[in-house]
Amino acid sequence: MNKGISLRRIWLLAMVGLTLGLQGCALPTRLPAVPPQLTGHAEIPGMPDVRFVAGGDMTEFRKIAFRGIQHEREWRAQQGETGPLPPAFFLAISGGGDDGAFGAGLLNGWTAAGTRPEFKLVTGISTGALIAPFAFLGPKYDATLREIFTTTSPKDVLELRGKLAALFDDALADNRPLGRSIRKYVNEGLLREIAAEYAKGRFLAIGTVDLDARRGIIWDMGRIASYGGPKALDLFVKIMVASAAIPGAFPPTLIDVEADGKPYQEMHVDGGTMSQVFVYPVSVHLKEESEAAGFARERKLYVIRNARLDPEWAQVERRTMSIAQRAISSLIYSQGLGDLYRIYATAHRDGVDFNLAFIPPTFNAPHREEFDTGYMRKLYDVGYAMAAKGFPWVKAPPGFRGGAGCWQRNGSRGVEEQRVKPPARR
């Protein structure tokens, strides 16, 4: 959730503590982190095979993917369905803080347009992790998405800690209100619904970052849901909270694991620390590997980037925090574009039809604070209206120069669409 309490406030509170020179305050404690030689062996007690390392050994990912195909085939056989596999639709939802209202509105407007498909795979990171479970379950949860992203206010997300929290605690604010808000909607009934869809071969994945090991973790949320019970529910909610836990602003989520029979704790934070949006690992050649395994199908990918993609101009004050804040926001902007370029190139390689939506440059509503309800409602309405009219999905990331192409402005909807000739195959 890349937008949160301002860096200026974190920095100022830390400086207050340093100026006072206070020492000896008790710091938060935890179980030992998993030793580096055991990170590849750490498992959730009682729930093995519920995650894999992004960019690591893809053996586990391939096992998860082929298990899903087997589930899908078994379910289709039970329904009496024969013949080739139907088209698979993928949905990737990015981070963006309260800009997630755009994605929520877009999904609901897509339902209103009557063209929203059922997704084979849904991924979410940061604020996208708060949308993903409801997007995965389909239009039945449109009202829930609307409620979350048009009525949430700061008190539903965080509680500010004392002035010395930045120095002597693990975060400036407490995100327990966010956990309570999630539990209003995520219960054992919802997990049973997700588990039922998982049994059909559908996937729901959420990304976090293991801060100790400095590695991205992709969680197979459908498999977690399939375990059922309070323990699975608790882990499910923890992962959603962790994926939106901005380091420094919100406390990390400690997740209990075991390695070689010993207990440890992993420290998980905002998945946006390493990636703004993800689909599947680039090292997996989806088309090639699936055809080698004996099945082929049409695939379409939809990416919702909960951010503007035009470089927003601003006159930066000649002050330390103004410069730092602008630099960090520029880093996030560039990281988001880089993620889109990587996803586009991977999709083109694997024959996956790429489609992108993002906040239009024409949207400029006042943004007075993080989780500004008025701002979120306006942004939700923009996303809804764009999709309800029949959204012109962009076929390549802005600025992509993969081949001869040009920008065209769609005046009727006030968005830009790029028509690009795909790169020539080598």
GROMACS .gro file of C-alpha atoms in nm:
model
  426
    1MET     CA    1   0.000   0.000   0.000
    2ASN     CA    2   0.246   0.251  -0.130
    3LYS     CA    3   0.069   0.556   0.001
    4GLY     CA    4   0.050   0.595   0.375
    5ILE     CA    5   0.159   0.820   0.657
    6SER     CA    6   0.397   1.076   0.512
    7LEU     CA    7   0.772   1.025   0.534
    8ARG     CA    8   0.795   1.377   0.669
    9ARG     CA    9   0.600   1.279   0.980
   10ILE     CA   10   0.803   0.963   1.036
   11TRP     CA   11   1.126   1.156   1.002
   12LEU     CA   12   1.020   1.441   1.232
   13LEU     CA   13   0.911   1.205   1.508
   14ALA     CA   14   1.238   1.016   1.482
   15MET     CA   15   1.429   1.343   1.512
   16VAL     CA   16   1.232   1.434   1.825
   17GLY     CA   17   1.346   1.110   1.986
   18LEU     CA   18   1.707   1.162   1.886
   19THR     CA   19   1.704   1.517   2.018
   20LEU     CA   20   1.573   1.403   2.354
   21GLY     CA   21   1.847   1.141   2.360
   22LEU     CA   22   1.630   0.889   2.543
   23GLN     CA   23   1.781   0.545   2.589
   24GLY     CA   24   1.692   0.222   2.759
   25CYS     CA   25   1.335   0.197   2.630
   26ALA     CA   26   1.217  -0.160   2.571
   27LEU     CA   27   1.206  -0.251   2.204
   28PRO     CA   28   0.960  -0.498   2.048
   29THR     CA   29   1.074  -0.859   2.057
   30ARG     CA   30   1.025  -1.161   1.832
   31LEU     CA   31   1.129  -1.521   1.785
   32PRO     CA   32   1.453  -1.575   1.594
   33ALA     CA   33   1.446  -1.525   1.218
   34VAL     CA   34   1.495  -1.830   0.998
   35PRO     CA   35   1.872  -1.883   0.949
   36PRO     CA   36   1.983  -1.821   0.590
   37GLN     CA   37   2.072  -2.186   0.530
   38LEU     CA   38   1.718  -2.291   0.629
   39THR     CA   39   1.505  -2.032   0.450
   40GLY     CA   40   1.429  -2.277   0.172
   41HIS     CA   41   1.294  -2.529   0.425
   42ALA     CA   42   1.067  -2.303   0.631
   43GLU     CA   43   0.701  -2.409   0.628
   44ILE     CA   44   0.380  -2.298   0.796
   45PRO     CA   45   0.315  -2.556   1.071
   46GLY     CA   46   0.033  -2.784   0.962
   47MET     CA   47  -0.005  -2.610   0.623
   48PRO     CA   48   0.275  -2.717   0.388
   49ASP     CA   49   0.304  -2.609   0.025
   50VAL     CA   50   0.109  -2.282   0.057
   51ARG     CA   51   0.370  -2.048  -0.093
   52PHE     CA   52   0.676  -2.012  -0.311
   53VAL     CA   53   0.963  -1.767  -0.344
   54ALA     CA   54   0.928  -1.513  -0.624
   55GLY     CA   55   1.229  -1.547  -0.851
   56GLY     CA   56   1.354  -1.856  -0.668
   57ASP     CA   57   1.343  -2.224  -0.756
   58MET     CA   58   1.028  -2.262  -0.965
   59THR     CA   59   0.981  -2.630  -0.878
   60GLU     CA   60   0.715  -2.540  -0.621
   61PHE     CA   61   0.538  -2.300  -0.856
   62ARG     CA   62   0.525  -2.560  -1.133
   63LYS     CA   63   0.385  -2.812  -0.887
   64ILE     CA   64   0.114  -2.564  -0.786
   65ALA     CA   65   0.031  -2.484  -1.150
   66PHE     CA   66   0.004  -2.846  -1.265
   67ARG     CA   67  -0.199  -2.936  -0.957
   68GLY     CA   68  -0.442  -2.664  -1.065
   69ILE     CA   69  -0.471  -2.806  -1.415
   70GLN     CA   70  -0.545  -3.146  -1.268
   71HIS     CA   71  -0.814  -2.995  -1.044
   72GLU     CA   72  -0.967  -2.817  -1.344
   73ARG     CA   73  -0.975  -3.134  -1.554
   74GLU     CA   74  -1.135  -3.332  -1.271
   75TRP     CA   75  -1.400  -3.064  -1.215
   76ARG     CA   76  -1.480  -3.041  -1.587
   77ALA     CA   77  -1.515  -3.418  -1.603
   78GLN     CA   78  -1.759  -3.407  -1.311
   79GLN     CA   79  -1.965  -3.150  -1.504
   80GLY     CA   80  -1.959  -3.365  -1.816
   81GLU     CA   81  -1.747  -3.112  -2.003
   82THR     CA   82  -1.519  -3.245  -2.275
   83GLY     CA   83  -1.299  -3.107  -2.547
   84PRO     CA   84  -1.018  -2.847  -2.537
   85LEU     CA   85  -0.962  -2.634  -2.229
   86PRO     CA   86  -1.156  -2.304  -2.242
   87PRO     CA   87  -0.976  -1.966  -2.253
   88ALA     CA   88  -0.803  -1.868  -1.929
   89PHE     CA   89  -0.836  -1.512  -1.800
   90PHE     CA   90  -0.575  -1.366  -1.565
   91LEU     CA   91  -0.621  -1.055  -1.347
   92ALA     CA   92  -0.332  -0.873  -1.176
   93ILE     CA   93  -0.415  -0.590  -0.932
   94SER     CA   94  -0.140  -0.352  -0.824
   95GLY     CA   95  -0.065  -0.156  -0.511
   96GLY     CA   96  -0.154   0.210  -0.471
   97GLY     CA   97  -0.299   0.282  -0.125
   98ASP     CA   98  -0.636   0.453  -0.141
   99ASP     CA   99  -0.599   0.467  -0.520
  100GLY     CA  100  -0.728   0.109  -0.499
  101ALA     CA  101  -1.070   0.274  -0.526
  102PHE     CA  102  -0.999   0.297  -0.899
  103GLY     CA  103  -0.959  -0.080  -0.931
  104ALA     CA  104  -1.268  -0.148  -0.722
  105GLY     CA  105  -1.475   0.089  -0.938
  106LEU     CA  106  -1.335  -0.055  -1.259
  107LEU     CA  107  -1.426  -0.412  -1.158
  108ASN     CA  108  -1.779  -0.313  -1.063
  109GLY     CA  109  -1.824  -0.111  -1.380
  110TRP     CA  110  -1.697  -0.411  -1.575
  111THR     CA  111  -1.975  -0.616  -1.419
  112ALA     CA  112  -2.228  -0.351  -1.524
  113ALA     CA  113  -2.097  -0.367  -1.881
  114GLY     CA  114  -2.175  -0.740  -1.885
  115THR     CA  115  -1.833  -0.843  -2.017
  116ARG     CA  116  -1.641  -0.929  -1.700
  117PRO     CA  117  -1.507  -1.287  -1.723
  118GLU     CA  118  -1.440  -1.542  -1.450
  119PHE     CA  119  -1.067  -1.536  -1.382
  120LYS     CA  120  -0.849  -1.845  -1.377
  121LEU     CA  121  -0.585  -1.650  -1.181
  122VAL     CA  122  -0.615  -1.338  -0.965
  123THR     CA  123  -0.307  -1.179  -0.807
  124GLY     CA  124  -0.289  -0.886  -0.567
  125ILE     CA  125  -0.019  -0.690  -0.395
  126SER     CA  126  -0.053  -0.420  -0.129
  127THR     CA  127  -0.392  -0.251  -0.180
  128GLY     CA  128  -0.444  -0.504  -0.460
  129ALA     CA  129  -0.430  -0.774  -0.193
  130LEU     CA  130  -0.734  -0.613  -0.028
  131ILE     CA  131  -0.925  -0.629  -0.359
  132ALA     CA  132  -0.809  -0.967  -0.489
  133PRO     CA  133  -1.020  -1.211  -0.278
  134PHE     CA  134  -1.342  -1.030  -0.368
  135ALA     CA  135  -1.246  -0.994  -0.735
  136PHE     CA  136  -1.167  -1.367  -0.738
  137LEU     CA  137  -1.516  -1.457  -0.612
  138GLY     CA  138  -1.680  -1.240  -0.875
  139PRO     CA  139  -1.971  -0.993  -0.898
  140LYS     CA  140  -2.136  -1.139  -0.587
  141TYR     CA  141  -1.889  -0.927  -0.389
  142ASP     CA  142  -1.917  -0.604  -0.589
  143ALA     CA  143  -2.115  -0.441  -0.308
  144THR     CA  144  -1.839  -0.536  -0.062
  145LEU     CA  145  -1.573  -0.376  -0.281
  146ARG     CA  146  -1.783  -0.061  -0.316
  147GLU     CA  147  -1.831  -0.040   0.060
  148ILE     CA  148  -1.462  -0.091   0.138
  149PHE     CA  149  -1.337   0.168  -0.109
  150THR     CA  150  -1.603   0.435  -0.064
  151THR     CA  151  -1.659   0.433   0.314
  152THR     CA  152  -1.315   0.357   0.460
  153SER     CA  153  -1.151   0.642   0.652
  154PRO     CA  154  -0.816   0.671   0.835
  155LYS     CA  155  -0.964   0.543   1.162
  156ASP     CA  156  -1.054   0.217   0.985
  157VAL     CA  157  -0.691   0.162   0.886
  158LEU     CA  158  -0.455   0.295   1.151
  159GLU     CA  159  -0.400   0.433   1.499
  160LEU     CA  160  -0.112   0.674   1.551
  161ARG     CA  161   0.133   0.573   1.821
  162GLY     CA  162   0.323   0.800   2.058
  163LYS     CA  163   0.578   1.057   1.949
  164LEU     CA  164   0.871   0.823   2.011
  165ALA     CA  165   0.726   0.529   1.818
  166ALA     CA  166   0.947   0.597   1.517
  167LEU     CA  167   1.253   0.549   1.738
  168PHE     CA  168   1.156   0.285   1.993
  169ASP     CA  169   0.880   0.083   1.828
  170ASP     CA  170   0.844  -0.110   1.501
  171ALA     CA  171   0.628   0.151   1.326
  172LEU     CA  172   0.481   0.497   1.359
  173ALA     CA  173   0.122   0.370   1.350
  174ASP     CA  174  -0.066   0.057   1.450
  175ASN     CA  175  -0.255  -0.124   1.173
  176ARG     CA  176  -0.477  -0.334   1.399
  177PRO     CA  177  -0.778  -0.131   1.278
  178LEU     CA  178  -0.701  -0.256   0.926
  179GLY     CA  179  -0.695  -0.613   1.056
  180ARG     CA  180  -1.032  -0.561   1.224
  181SER     CA  181  -1.173  -0.407   0.906
  182ILE     CA  182  -1.058  -0.704   0.698
  183ARG     CA  183  -1.215  -0.949   0.943
  184LYS     CA  184  -1.552  -0.779   0.891
  185TYR     CA  185  -1.552  -0.924   0.540
  186VAL     CA  186  -1.308  -1.216   0.547
  187ASN     CA  187  -1.456  -1.499   0.752
  188GLU     CA  188  -1.472  -1.877   0.740
  189GLY     CA  189  -1.767  -1.863   0.500
  190LEU     CA  190  -1.566  -1.660   0.251
  191LEU     CA  191  -1.273  -1.902   0.286
  192ARG     CA  192  -1.505  -2.193   0.207
  193GLU     CA  193  -1.612  -2.016  -0.112
  194ILE     CA  194  -1.250  -1.957  -0.212
  195ALA     CA  195  -1.163  -2.320  -0.132
  196ALA     CA  196  -1.450  -2.438  -0.356
  197GLU     CA  197  -1.313  -2.232  -0.647
  198TYR     CA  198  -0.961  -2.355  -0.575
  199ALA     CA  199  -1.093  -2.712  -0.610
  200LYS     CA  200  -1.201  -2.620  -0.965
  201GLY     CA  201  -0.842  -2.529  -1.054
  202ARG     CA  202  -0.862  -2.153  -1.001
  203PHE     CA  203  -0.586  -1.958  -0.827
  204LEU     CA  204  -0.575  -1.662  -0.589
  205ALA     CA  205  -0.225  -1.534  -0.509
  206ILE     CA  206  -0.106  -1.251  -0.283
  207GLY     CA  207   0.248  -1.115  -0.256
  208THR     CA  208   0.440  -1.013   0.056
  209VAL     CA  209   0.808  -0.954   0.129
  210ASP     CA  210   1.007  -1.160   0.381
  211LEU     CA  211   1.216  -0.875   0.518
  212ASP     CA  212   1.474  -1.095   0.695
  213ALA     CA  213   1.558  -1.291   0.381
  214ARG     CA  214   1.487  -0.996   0.151
  215ARG     CA  215   1.277  -1.209  -0.081
  216GLY     CA  216   0.932  -1.184  -0.231
  217ILE     CA  217   0.684  -1.451  -0.124
  218ILE     CA  218   0.381  -1.553  -0.330
  219TRP     CA  219   0.104  -1.711  -0.121
  220ASP     CA  220  -0.137  -1.967  -0.264
  221MET     CA  221  -0.444  -1.829  -0.087
  222GLY     CA  222  -0.679  -2.092  -0.229
  223ARG     CA  223  -0.472  -2.372  -0.080
  224ILE     CA  224  -0.466  -2.191   0.255
  225ALA     CA  225  -0.845  -2.159   0.239
  226SER     CA  226  -0.874  -2.529   0.161
  227TYR     CA  227  -0.724  -2.617   0.500
  228GLY     CA  228  -1.017  -2.442   0.668
  229GLY     CA  229  -1.068  -2.356   1.032
  230PRO     CA  230  -0.955  -2.068   1.256
  231LYS     CA  231  -0.585  -2.124   1.190
  232ALA     CA  232  -0.625  -2.092   0.814
  233LEU     CA  233  -0.847  -1.786   0.857
  234ASP     CA  234  -0.592  -1.622   1.084
  235LEU     CA  235  -0.310  -1.681   0.835
  236PHE     CA  236  -0.525  -1.561   0.544
  237VAL     CA  237  -0.598  -1.230   0.719
  238LYS     CA  238  -0.236  -1.192   0.835
  239ILE     CA  239  -0.116  -1.220   0.476
  240MET     CA  240  -0.362  -0.956   0.357
  241VAL     CA  241  -0.249  -0.721   0.636
  242ALA     CA  242   0.119  -0.796   0.571
  243SER     CA  243   0.090  -0.722   0.199
  244ALA     CA  244  -0.033  -0.371   0.286
  245ALA     CA  245   0.209  -0.306   0.574
  246ILE     CA  246   0.421  -0.010   0.462
  247PRO     CA  247   0.758  -0.049   0.641
  248GLY     CA  248   0.809   0.223   0.897
  249ALA     CA  249   0.450   0.341   0.878
  250PHE     CA  250   0.284   0.013   0.979
  251PRO     CA  251   0.428  -0.271   1.187
  252PRO     CA  252   0.546  -0.581   1.006
  253THR     CA  253   0.344  -0.900   1.034
  254LEU     CA  254   0.523  -1.181   1.218
  255ILE     CA  255   0.440  -1.523   1.075
  256ASP     CA  256   0.527  -1.840   1.267
  257VAL     CA  257   0.715  -2.101   1.067
  258GLU     CA  258   0.912  -2.418   1.131
  259ALA     CA  259   1.239  -2.530   0.978
  260ASP     CA  260   1.409  -2.858   1.065
  261GLY     CA  261   1.162  -2.901   1.351
  262LYS     CA  262   1.247  -2.568   1.519
  263PRO     CA  263   1.015  -2.264   1.555
  264TYR     CA  264   1.105  -1.931   1.396
  265GLN     CA  265   0.929  -1.612   1.293
  266GLU     CA  266   0.943  -1.443   0.956
  267MET     CA  267   0.890  -1.067   0.931
  268HIS     CA  268   0.659  -0.985   0.638
  269VAL     CA  269   0.588  -0.638   0.498
  270ASP     CA  270   0.424  -0.462   0.202
  271GLY     CA  271   0.465  -0.663  -0.117
  272GLY     CA  272   0.513  -0.332  -0.297
  273THR     CA  273   0.859  -0.315  -0.141
  274MET     CA  274   0.979  -0.537  -0.424
  275SER     CA  275   0.706  -0.524  -0.689
  276GLN     CA  276   0.403  -0.312  -0.767
  277VAL     CA  277   0.219  -0.585  -0.958
  278PHE     CA  278   0.289  -0.946  -1.059
  279VAL     CA  279   0.136  -1.230  -1.259
  280TYR     CA  280   0.362  -1.534  -1.277
  281PRO     CA  281   0.742  -1.575  -1.266
  282VAL     CA  282   0.924  -1.469  -1.582
  283SER     CA  283   1.140  -1.783  -1.564
  284VAL     CA  284   0.829  -1.992  -1.632
  285HIS     CA  285   0.771  -2.023  -2.007
  286LEU     CA  286   0.397  -2.073  -1.976
  287LYS     CA  287   0.306  -2.158  -2.334
  288GLU     CA  288   0.609  -2.378  -2.400
  289GLU     CA  289   0.583  -2.571  -2.074
  290SER     CA  290   0.207  -2.620  -2.088
  291GLU     CA  291   0.218  -2.747  -2.445
  292ALA     CA  292   0.502  -2.985  -2.353
  293ALA     CA  293   0.279  -3.119  -2.075
  294GLY     CA  294   0.003  -3.192  -2.324
  295PHE     CA  295  -0.242  -2.903  -2.296
  296ALA     CA  296  -0.287  -2.571  -2.473
  297ARG     CA  297  -0.535  -2.288  -2.440
  298GLU     CA  298  -0.598  -1.923  -2.519
  299ARG     CA  299  -0.492  -1.685  -2.240
  300LYS     CA  300  -0.582  -1.323  -2.172
  301LEU     CA  301  -0.426  -1.102  -1.907
  302TYR     CA  302  -0.583  -0.790  -1.752
  303VAL     CA  303  -0.361  -0.565  -1.539
  304ILE     CA  304  -0.512  -0.295  -1.318
  305ARG     CA  305  -0.251  -0.038  -1.215
  306ASN     CA  306  -0.396   0.166  -0.929
  307ALA     CA  307  -0.193   0.473  -1.019
  308ARG     CA  308  -0.147   0.732  -1.288
  309LEU     CA  309   0.122   0.649  -1.541
  310ASP     CA  310   0.194   0.998  -1.665
  311PRO     CA  311   0.488   1.170  -1.491
  312GLU     CA  312   0.311   1.419  -1.262
  313TRP     CA  313   0.493   1.753  -1.254
  314ALA     CA  314   0.549   1.933  -0.922
  315GLN     CA  315   0.773   2.215  -0.808
  316VAL     CA  316   0.982   2.059  -0.529
  317GLU     CA  317   1.073   2.269  -0.227
  318ARG     CA  318   1.443   2.294  -0.152
  319ARG     CA  319   1.403   2.103   0.172
  320THR     CA  320   1.535   1.765   0.276
  321MET     CA  321   1.201   1.591   0.324
  322SER     CA  322   1.041   1.741   0.014
  323ILE     CA  323   1.333   1.617  -0.195
  324ALA     CA  324   1.330   1.273  -0.028
  325GLN     CA  325   0.954   1.230  -0.067
  326ARG     CA  326   0.968   1.328  -0.434
  327ALA     CA  327   1.259   1.091  -0.495
  328ILE     CA  328   1.081   0.797  -0.331
  329SER     CA  329   0.757   0.860  -0.520
  330SER     CA  330   0.965   0.875  -0.841
  331LEU     CA  331   1.121   0.541  -0.750
  332ILE     CA  332   0.776   0.383  -0.701
  333TYR     CA  333   0.658   0.534  -1.030
  334SER     CA  334   0.958   0.392  -1.216
  335GLN     CA  335   0.928   0.056  -1.043
  336GLY     CA  336   0.563   0.033  -1.147
  337LEU     CA  337   0.650   0.103  -1.511
  338GLY     CA  338   0.930  -0.151  -1.499
  339ASP     CA  339   0.689  -0.414  -1.368
  340LEU     CA  340   0.452  -0.342  -1.655
  341TYR     CA  341   0.731  -0.369  -1.914
  342ARG     CA  342   0.841  -0.704  -1.768
  343ILE     CA  343   0.486  -0.839  -1.759
  344TYR     CA  344   0.418  -0.721  -2.115
  345ALA     CA  345   0.738  -0.881  -2.249
  346THR     CA  346   0.662  -1.207  -2.067
  347ALA     CA  347   0.303  -1.211  -2.190
  348HIS     CA  348   0.414  -1.148  -2.551
  349ARG     CA  349   0.669  -1.429  -2.528
  350ASP     CA  350   0.405  -1.671  -2.399
  351GLY     CA  351   0.129  -1.571  -2.639
  352VAL     CA  352  -0.084  -1.414  -2.364
  353ASP     CA  353  -0.309  -1.125  -2.476
  354PHE     CA  354  -0.204  -0.820  -2.269
  355ASN     CA  355  -0.456  -0.559  -2.147
  356LEU     CA  356  -0.387  -0.266  -1.913
  357ALA     CA  357  -0.594  -0.010  -1.721
  358PHE     CA  358  -0.466   0.280  -1.511
  359ILE     CA  359  -0.590   0.605  -1.359
  360PRO     CA  360  -0.633   0.857  -1.643
  361PRO     CA  361  -0.421   1.175  -1.638
  362THR     CA  362  -0.743   1.377  -1.642
  363PHE     CA  363  -0.826   1.272  -1.283
  364ASN     CA  364  -0.714   1.545  -1.043
  365ALA     CA  365  -0.950   1.538  -0.743
  366PRO     CA  366  -0.819   1.698  -0.419
  367HIS     CA  367  -0.642   1.449  -0.191
  368ARG     CA  368  -0.635   1.593   0.162
  369GLU     CA  369  -0.514   1.286   0.356
  370GLU     CA  370  -0.449   0.919   0.311
  371PHE     CA  371  -0.774   0.721   0.291
  372ASP     CA  372  -0.962   1.040   0.213
  373THR     CA  373  -1.318   0.910   0.172
  374GLY     CA  374  -1.425   1.191  -0.061
  375TYR     CA  375  -1.124   1.134  -0.287
  376MET     CA  376  -1.183   0.758  -0.293
  377ARG     CA  377  -1.549   0.800  -0.390
  378LYS     CA  378  -1.459   1.025  -0.683
  379LEU     CA  379  -1.191   0.783  -0.800
  380TYR     CA  380  -1.424   0.484  -0.761
  381ASP     CA  381  -1.681   0.666  -0.977
  382VAL     CA  382  -1.418   0.735  -1.246
  383GLY     CA  383  -1.317   0.369  -1.263
  384TYR     CA  384  -1.679   0.256  -1.266
  385ALA     CA  385  -1.781   0.495  -1.544
  386MET     CA  386  -1.482   0.404  -1.760
  387ALA     CA  387  -1.558   0.031  -1.743
  388ALA     CA  388  -1.937   0.055  -1.762
  389LYS     CA  389  -1.906   0.233  -2.098
  390GLY     CA  390  -1.688  -0.043  -2.239
  391PHE     CA  391  -1.329   0.014  -2.131
  392PRO     CA  392  -1.068   0.055  -2.410
  393TRP     CA  393  -0.796  -0.162  -2.256
  394VAL     CA  394  -0.447  -0.046  -2.344
  395LYS     CA  395  -0.253  -0.310  -2.539
  396ALA     CA  396   0.100  -0.212  -2.427
  397PRO     CA  397   0.255  -0.011  -2.141
  398PRO     CA  398   0.278   0.364  -2.206
  399GLY     CA  399   0.601   0.458  -2.377
  400PHE     CA  400   0.677   0.102  -2.479
  401ARG     CA  401   0.882   0.097  -2.797
  402GLY     CA  402   0.854  -0.269  -2.886
  403GLY     CA  403   0.777  -0.188  -3.246
  404ALA     CA  404   0.638   0.075  -3.479
  405GLY     CA  405   0.338   0.236  -3.319
  406CYS     CA  406   0.179   0.559  -3.215
  407TRP     CA  407  -0.032   0.714  -2.943
  408GLN     CA  408  -0.393   0.787  -3.016
  409ARG     CA  409  -0.625   0.980  -2.790
  410ASN     CA  410  -0.975   0.847  -2.742
  411GLY     CA  411  -1.157   1.175  -2.702
  412SER     CA  412  -1.489   1.018  -2.603
  413ARG     CA  413  -1.344   0.868  -2.287
  414GLY     CA  414  -1.056   1.100  -2.216
  415VAL     CA  415  -0.796   0.821  -2.198
  416GLU     CA  416  -0.498   0.739  -2.411
  417GLU     CA  417  -0.467   0.414  -2.600
  418GLN     CA  418  -0.146   0.290  -2.755
  419ARG     CA  419  -0.161   0.075  -3.064
  420VAL     CA  420   0.167  -0.110  -3.101
  421LYS     CA  421   0.299  -0.366  -3.342
  422PRO     CA  422   0.446  -0.648  -3.129
  423PRO     CA  423   0.822  -0.699  -3.139
  424ALA     CA  424   0.942  -0.933  -3.412
  425ARG     CA  425   1.027  -1.282  -3.293
  426ARG     CA  426   1.394  -1.374  -3.308
   0.00000   0.00000   0.00000
